[in-house]
Amino acid sequence: MSEFGKARELKYAPNTLQVFFCFRNGVIPKYVANLGHNTIFVRANWTVLVLHLLLMVMSISYFLIVQEVLA
């Protein structure tokens, strides 16, 4: 199960990073154009990336708070 999760992470992470860097540079990625999507697709991935980072920060800070309470 964990191996499947790792495979999915490796499969989907590069696309998100590509979209992130292309969004920063203001360039729509070629694979998005090839798939026939528009800028909304890029914005959706950008939003997902931001929410994912926010969730990671929240979970890490929550873990640290729990560690402080238990210590």
N, CA, C and O atoms as a printed pandas DataFrame, in Angstrom:
     atom_number atom_name residue_name chain_id  residue_number  x_coord  y_coord  z_coord
0              1         N          MET        A               1    0.837   -1.199    0.000
1              2        CA          MET        A               1    0.000    0.000    0.000
2              3         C          MET        A               1    0.877    1.256    0.000
3              4         O          MET        A               1    0.628    2.198   -0.753
4              5         N          SER        A               2    1.913    1.257    0.862
5              6        CA          SER        A               2    2.793    2.419    0.920
6              7         C          SER        A               2    3.584    2.560   -0.382
7              8         O          SER        A               2    3.841    3.674   -0.839
8              9         N          GLU        A               3    3.972    1.419   -0.982
9             10        CA          GLU        A               3    4.697    1.477   -2.254
10            11         C          GLU        A               3    3.820    2.106   -3.340
11            12         O          GLU        A               3    4.293    2.886   -4.166
12            13         N          PHE        A               4    2.543    1.752   -3.319
13            14        CA          PHE        A               4    1.613    2.339   -4.293
14            15         C          PHE        A               4    1.509    3.844   -4.087
15            16         O          PHE        A               4    1.462    4.611   -5.049
16            17         N          GLY        A               5    1.473    4.262   -2.817
17            18        CA          GLY        A               5    1.420    5.691   -2.516
18            19         C          GLY        A               5    2.662    6.409   -3.014
19            20         O          GLY        A               5    2.574    7.506   -3.565
20            21         N          LYS        A               6    3.844    5.775   -2.816
21            22        CA          LYS        A               6    5.091    6.383   -3.294
22            23         C          LYS        A               6    5.073    6.513   -4.815
23            24         O          LYS        A               6    5.475    7.538   -5.364
24            25         N          ALA        A               7    4.606    5.471   -5.484
25            26        CA          ALA        A               7    4.551    5.504   -6.945
26            27         C          ALA        A               7    3.646    6.635   -7.412
27            28         O          ALA        A               7    3.977    7.343   -8.364
28            29         N          ARG        A               8    2.516    6.809   -6.753
29            30        CA          ARG        A               8    1.600    7.887   -7.143
30            31         C          ARG        A               8    2.245    9.245   -6.899
31            32         O          ARG        A               8    2.108   10.151   -7.721
32            33         N          GLU        A               9    2.957    9.397   -5.759
33            34        CA          GLU        A               9    3.640   10.661   -5.486
34            35         C          GLU        A               9    4.649   10.971   -6.585
35            36         O          GLU        A               9    4.696   12.087   -7.103
36            37         N          LEU        A              10    5.462    9.961   -6.939
37            38        CA          LEU        A              10    6.481   10.172   -7.963
38            39         C          LEU        A              10    5.844   10.484   -9.314
39            40         O          LEU        A              10    6.401   11.230  -10.119
40            41         N          LYS        A              11    4.667    9.901   -9.547
41            42        CA          LYS        A              11    4.013   10.114  -10.842
42            43         C          LYS        A              11    3.439   11.528  -10.939
43            44         O          LYS        A              11    3.545   12.162  -11.990
44            45         N          TYR        A              12    2.834   12.031   -9.863
45            46        CA          TYR        A              12    2.112   13.293   -9.949
46            47         C          TYR        A              12    2.927   14.501   -9.514
47            48         O          TYR        A              12    2.607   15.626   -9.897
48            49         N          ALA        A              13    3.979   14.291   -8.717
49            50        CA          ALA        A              13    4.738   15.436   -8.214
50            51         C          ALA        A              13    5.396   16.262   -9.323
51            52         O          ALA        A              13    5.315   17.489   -9.273
52            53         N          PRO        A              14    6.049   15.645  -10.329
53            54        CA          PRO        A              14    6.709   16.458  -11.354
54            55         C          PRO        A              14    5.750   17.379  -12.096
55            56         O          PRO        A              14    6.108   18.513  -12.417
56            57         N          ASN        A              15    4.527   16.904  -12.376
57            58        CA          ASN        A              15    3.557   17.754  -13.065
58            59         C          ASN        A              15    3.249   18.994  -12.238
59            60         O          ASN        A              15    3.207   20.103  -12.770
60            61         N          THR        A              16    3.035   18.811  -10.939
61            62        CA          THR        A              16    2.722   19.944  -10.072
62            63         C          THR        A              16    3.886   20.919  -10.038
63            64         O          THR        A              16    3.683   22.131  -10.106
64            65         N          LEU        A              17    5.119   20.395   -9.933
65            66        CA          LEU        A              17    6.288   21.269   -9.903
66            67         C          LEU        A              17    6.466   21.989  -11.234
67            68         O          LEU        A              17    6.805   23.172  -11.263
68            69         N          GLN        A              18    6.238   21.278  -12.335
69            70        CA          GLN        A              18    6.324   21.913  -13.651
70            71         C          GLN        A              18    5.333   23.068  -13.740
71            72         O          GLN        A              18    5.679   24.161  -14.187
72            73         N          VAL        A              19    4.113   22.818  -13.315
73            74        CA          VAL        A              19    3.084   23.859  -13.353
74            75         C          VAL        A              19    3.490   25.011  -12.459
75            76         O          VAL        A              19    3.299   26.173  -12.819
76            77         N          PHE        A              20    4.056   24.701  -11.277
77            78        CA          PHE        A              20    4.475   25.738  -10.339
78            79         C          PHE        A              20    5.522   26.646  -10.973
79            80         O          PHE        A              20    5.380   27.869  -10.945
80            81         N          PHE        A              21    6.574   26.060  -11.543
81            82        CA          PHE        A              21    7.650   26.862  -12.121
82            83         C          PHE        A              21    7.178   27.601  -13.370
83            84         O          PHE        A              21    7.550   28.754  -13.587
84            85         N          CYS        A              22    6.359   26.942  -14.191
85            86        CA          CYS        A              22    5.858   27.604  -15.388
86            87         C          CYS        A              22    4.915   28.736  -15.012
87            88         O          CYS        A              22    4.885   29.763  -15.690
88            89         N          PHE        A              23    4.148   28.566  -13.948
89            90        CA          PHE        A              23    3.253   29.630  -13.500
90            91         C          PHE        A              23    4.076   30.809  -12.999
91            92         O          PHE        A              23    3.723   31.961  -13.249
92            93         N          ARG        A              24    5.179   30.528  -12.287
93            94        CA          ARG        A              24    6.046   31.602  -11.799
94            95         C          ARG        A              24    6.662   32.367  -12.965
95            96         O          ARG        A              24    6.789   33.590  -12.913
96            97         N          ASN        A              25    7.043   31.649  -14.010
97            98        CA          ASN        A              25    7.662   32.296  -15.164
98            99         C          ASN        A              25    6.630   32.889  -16.123
99           100         O          ASN        A              25    6.986   33.574  -17.082
100          101         N          GLY        A              26    5.355   32.622  -15.858
101          102        CA          GLY        A              26    4.304   33.158  -16.705
102          103         C          GLY        A              26    4.170   32.428  -18.026
103          104         O          GLY        A              26    3.671   32.996  -18.998
104          105         N          VAL        A              27    4.610   31.168  -18.079
105          106        CA          VAL        A              27    4.535   30.385  -19.315
106          107         C          VAL        A              27    3.627   29.190  -19.080
107          108         O          VAL        A              27    3.801   28.446  -18.115
108          109         N          ILE        A              28    2.650   29.010  -19.973
109          110        CA          ILE        A              28    1.790   27.832  -19.862
110          111         C          ILE        A              28    2.569   26.629  -20.395
111          112         O          ILE        A              28    3.102   26.685  -21.503
112          113         N          PRO        A              29    2.642   25.539  -19.619
113          114        CA          PRO        A              29    3.427   24.373  -20.046
114          115         C          PRO        A              29    2.926   23.793  -21.368
115          116         O          PRO        A              29    1.742   23.890  -21.693
116          117         N          LYS        A              30    3.845   23.187  -22.126
117          118        CA          LYS        A              30    3.477   22.634  -23.432
118          119         C          LYS        A              30    2.519   21.464  -23.277
119          120         O          LYS        A              30    1.616   21.295  -24.096
120          121         N          TYR        A              31    2.701   20.653  -22.239
121          122        CA          TYR        A              31    1.838   19.476  -22.103
122          123         C          TYR        A              31    0.397   19.873  -21.816
123          124         O          TYR        A              31   -0.530   19.134  -22.149
124          125         N          VAL        A              32    0.201   21.043  -21.196
125          126        CA          VAL        A              32   -1.164   21.523  -20.972
126          127         C          VAL        A              32   -1.807   21.866  -22.316
127          128         O          VAL        A              32   -2.963   21.527  -22.567
128          129         N          ALA        A              33   -1.039   22.546  -23.181
129          130        CA          ALA        A              33   -1.553   22.890  -24.514
130          131         C          ALA        A              33   -1.841   21.623  -25.314
131          132         O          ALA        A              33   -2.832   21.550  -26.041
132          133         N          ASN        A              34   -0.966   20.625  -25.175
133          134        CA          ASN        A              34   -1.167   19.373  -25.904
134          135         C          ASN        A              34   -2.428   18.658  -25.430
135          136         O          ASN        A              34   -3.128   18.037  -26.229
136          137         N          LEU        A              35   -2.718   18.744  -24.138
137          138        CA          LEU        A              35   -3.913   18.087  -23.619
138          139         C          LEU        A              35   -5.173   18.871  -23.953
139          140         O          LEU        A              35   -6.281   18.361  -23.789
140          141         N          GLY        A              36   -5.015   20.109  -24.422
141          142        CA          GLY        A              36   -6.168   20.899  -24.809
142          143         C          GLY        A              36   -6.794   21.648  -23.653
143          144         O          GLY        A              36   -7.920   22.133  -23.767
144          145         N          HIS        A              37   -6.079   21.753  -22.532
145          146        CA          HIS        A              37   -6.593   22.513  -21.403
146          147         C          HIS        A              37   -6.235   23.980  -21.566
147          148         O          HIS        A              37   -5.479   24.356  -22.462
148          149         N          ASN        A              38   -6.790   24.805  -20.681
149          150        CA          ASN        A              38   -6.477   26.235  -20.727
150          151         C          ASN        A              38   -5.860   26.670  -19.392
151          152         O          ASN        A              38   -5.436   25.828  -18.601
152          153         N          THR        A              39   -5.811   27.960  -19.148
153          154        CA          THR        A              39   -5.121   28.484  -17.972
154          155         C          THR        A              39   -5.778   28.034  -16.672
155          156         O          THR        A              39   -5.116   27.984  -15.635
156          157         N          ILE        A              40   -7.072   27.705  -16.707
157          158        CA          ILE        A              40   -7.768   27.262  -15.492
158          159         C          ILE        A              40   -7.096   26.015  -14.926
159          160         O          ILE        A              40   -6.996   25.850  -13.711
160          161         N          PHE        A              41   -6.634   25.136  -15.825
161          162        CA          PHE        A              41   -5.931   23.922  -15.400
162          163         C          PHE        A              41   -4.680   24.280  -14.603
163          164         O          PHE        A              41   -4.385   23.661  -13.580
164          165         N          VAL        A              42   -3.947   25.289  -15.084
165          166        CA          VAL        A              42   -2.730   25.724  -14.390
166          167         C          VAL        A              42   -3.095   26.307  -13.031
167          168         O          VAL        A              42   -2.457   25.998  -12.025
168          169         N          ARG        A              43   -4.120   27.149  -13.006
169          170        CA          ARG        A              43   -4.523   27.766  -11.742
170          171         C          ARG        A              43   -4.996   26.716  -10.747
171          172         O          ARG        A              43   -4.742   26.836   -9.548
172          173         N          ALA        A              44   -5.684   25.684  -11.236
173          174        CA          ALA        A              44   -6.162   24.625  -10.350
174          175         C          ALA        A              44   -4.975   23.907   -9.708
175          176         O          ALA        A              44   -4.985   23.647   -8.505
176          177         N          ASN        A              45   -3.948   23.585  -10.509
177          178        CA          ASN        A              45   -2.770   22.921   -9.954
178          179         C          ASN        A              45   -2.039   23.829   -8.972
179          180         O          ASN        A              45   -1.559   23.368   -7.936
180          181         N          TRP        A              46   -1.954   25.123   -9.296
181          182        CA          TRP        A              46   -1.336   26.098   -8.397
182          183         C          TRP        A              46   -2.082   26.112   -7.064
183          184         O          TRP        A              46   -1.456   26.102   -6.005
184          185         N          THR        A              47   -3.416   26.134   -7.110
185          186        CA          THR        A              47   -4.222   26.134   -5.888
186          187         C          THR        A              47   -3.986   24.863   -5.091
187          188         O          THR        A              47   -3.843   24.909   -3.870
188          189         N          VAL        A              48   -3.947   23.723   -5.780
189          190        CA          VAL        A              48   -3.708   22.445   -5.104
190          191         C          VAL        A              48   -2.353   22.456   -4.420
191          192         O          VAL        A              48   -2.219   21.983   -3.292
192          193         N          LEU        A              49   -1.340   22.998   -5.104
193          194        CA          LEU        A              49    0.006   23.056   -4.530
194          195         C          LEU        A              49    0.024   23.922   -3.279
195          196         O          LEU        A              49    0.609   23.540   -2.266
196          197         N          VAL        A              50   -0.619   25.093   -3.347
197          198        CA          VAL        A              50   -0.654   25.999   -2.197
198          199         C          VAL        A              50   -1.380   25.342   -1.034
199          200         O          VAL        A              50   -0.903   25.396    0.100
200          201         N          LEU        A              51   -2.529   24.720   -1.299
201          202        CA          LEU        A              51   -3.281   24.057   -0.234
202          203         C          LEU        A              51   -2.482   22.913    0.370
203          204         O          LEU        A              51   -2.518   22.702    1.582
204          205         N          HIS        A              52   -1.754   22.167   -0.473
205          206        CA          HIS        A              52   -0.946   21.054    0.015
206          207         C          HIS        A              52    0.165   21.557    0.930
207          208         O          HIS        A              52    0.407   20.980    1.990
208          209         N          LEU        A              53    0.845   22.637    0.522
209          210        CA          LEU        A              53    1.911   23.205    1.355
210          211         C          LEU        A              53    1.335   23.724    2.669
211          212         O          LEU        A              53    1.931   23.534    3.728
212          213         N          LEU        A              54    0.174   24.380    2.601
213          214        CA          LEU        A              54   -0.473   24.888    3.806
214          215         C          LEU        A              54   -0.819   23.747    4.750
215          216         O          LEU        A              54   -0.606   23.849    5.958
216          217         N          LEU        A              55   -1.352   22.661    4.203
217          218        CA          LEU        A              55   -1.701   21.497    5.015
218          219         C          LEU        A              55   -0.461   20.895    5.661
219          220         O          LEU        A              55   -0.495   20.502    6.827
220          221         N          MET        A              56    0.639   20.820    4.902
221          222        CA          MET        A              56    1.888   20.287    5.453
222          223         C          MET        A              56    2.378   21.140    6.614
223          224         O          MET        A              56    2.755   20.611    7.660
224          225         N          VAL        A              57    2.375   22.460    6.437
225          226        CA          VAL        A              57    2.830   23.371    7.497
226          227         C          VAL        A              57    1.949   23.221    8.727
227          228         O          VAL        A              57    2.450   23.167    9.850
228          229         N          MET        A              58    0.634   23.152    8.520
229          230        CA          MET        A              58   -0.289   23.012    9.645
230          231         C          MET        A              58   -0.049   21.704   10.387
231          232         O          MET        A              58   -0.022   21.685   11.617
232          233         N          SER        A              59    0.126   20.607    9.648
233          234        CA          SER        A              59    0.317   19.312   10.296
234          235         C          SER        A              59    1.641   19.265   11.048
235          236         O          SER        A              59    1.712   18.699   12.138
236          237         N          ILE        A              60    2.700   19.858   10.473
237          238        CA          ILE        A              60    4.002   19.872   11.155
238          239         C          ILE        A              60    3.917   20.705   12.428
239          240         O          ILE        A              60    4.415   20.284   13.472
240          241         N          SER        A              61    3.293   21.881   12.358
241          242        CA          SER        A              61    3.175   22.722   13.546
242          243         C          SER        A              61    2.312   22.034   14.601
243          244         O          SER        A              61    2.605   22.117   15.793
244          245         N          TYR        A              62    1.245   21.353   14.165
245          246        CA          TYR        A              62    0.400   20.605   15.097
246          247         C          TYR        A              62    1.205   19.514   15.790
247          248         O          TYR        A              62    1.081   19.321   17.000
248          249         N          PHE        A              63    2.032   18.797   15.023
249          250        CA          PHE        A              63    2.877   17.742   15.580
250          251         C          PHE        A              63    3.843   18.318   16.612
251          252         O          PHE        A              63    4.045   17.727   17.672
252          253         N          LEU        A              64    4.443   19.479   16.301
253          254        CA          LEU        A              64    5.385   20.108   17.235
254          255         C          LEU        A              64    4.673   20.538   18.516
255          256         O          LEU        A              64    5.219   20.389   19.609
256          257         N          ILE        A              65    3.457   21.071   18.386
257          258        CA          ILE        A              65    2.689   21.482   19.569
258          259         C          ILE        A              65    2.379   20.270   20.433
259          260         O          ILE        A              65    2.510   20.329   21.655
260          261         N          VAL        A              66    1.966   19.160   19.801
261          262        CA          VAL        A              66    1.674   17.932   20.548
262          263         C          VAL        A              66    2.929   17.444   21.263
263          264         O          VAL        A              66    2.853   17.021   22.416
264          265         N          GLN        A              67    4.083   17.494   20.598
265          266        CA          GLN        A              67    5.341   17.076   21.212
266          267         C          GLN        A              67    5.653   17.945   22.435
267          268         O          GLN        A              67    6.105   17.437   23.462
268          269         N          GLU        A              68    5.412   19.254   22.321
269          270        CA          GLU        A              68    5.660   20.161   23.446
270          271         C          GLU        A              68    4.755   19.811   24.626
271          272         O          GLU        A              68    5.192   19.811   25.776
272          273         N          VAL        A              69    3.491   19.513   24.330
273          274        CA          VAL        A              69    2.537   19.198   25.402
274          275         C          VAL        A              69    2.917   17.890   26.083
275          276         O          VAL        A              69    2.847   17.785   27.308
276          277         N          LEU        A              70    3.322   16.886   25.292
277          278        CA          LEU        A              70    3.644   15.580   25.856
278          279         C          LEU        A              70    5.000   15.572   26.558
279          280         O          LEU        A              70    5.232   14.740   27.435
280          281         N          ALA        A              71    5.891   16.476   26.189
281          282        CA          ALA        A              71    7.251   16.458   26.758
282          283         C          ALA        A              71    7.260   16.818   28.238
283          284         O          ALA        A              71    8.323   16.848   28.860
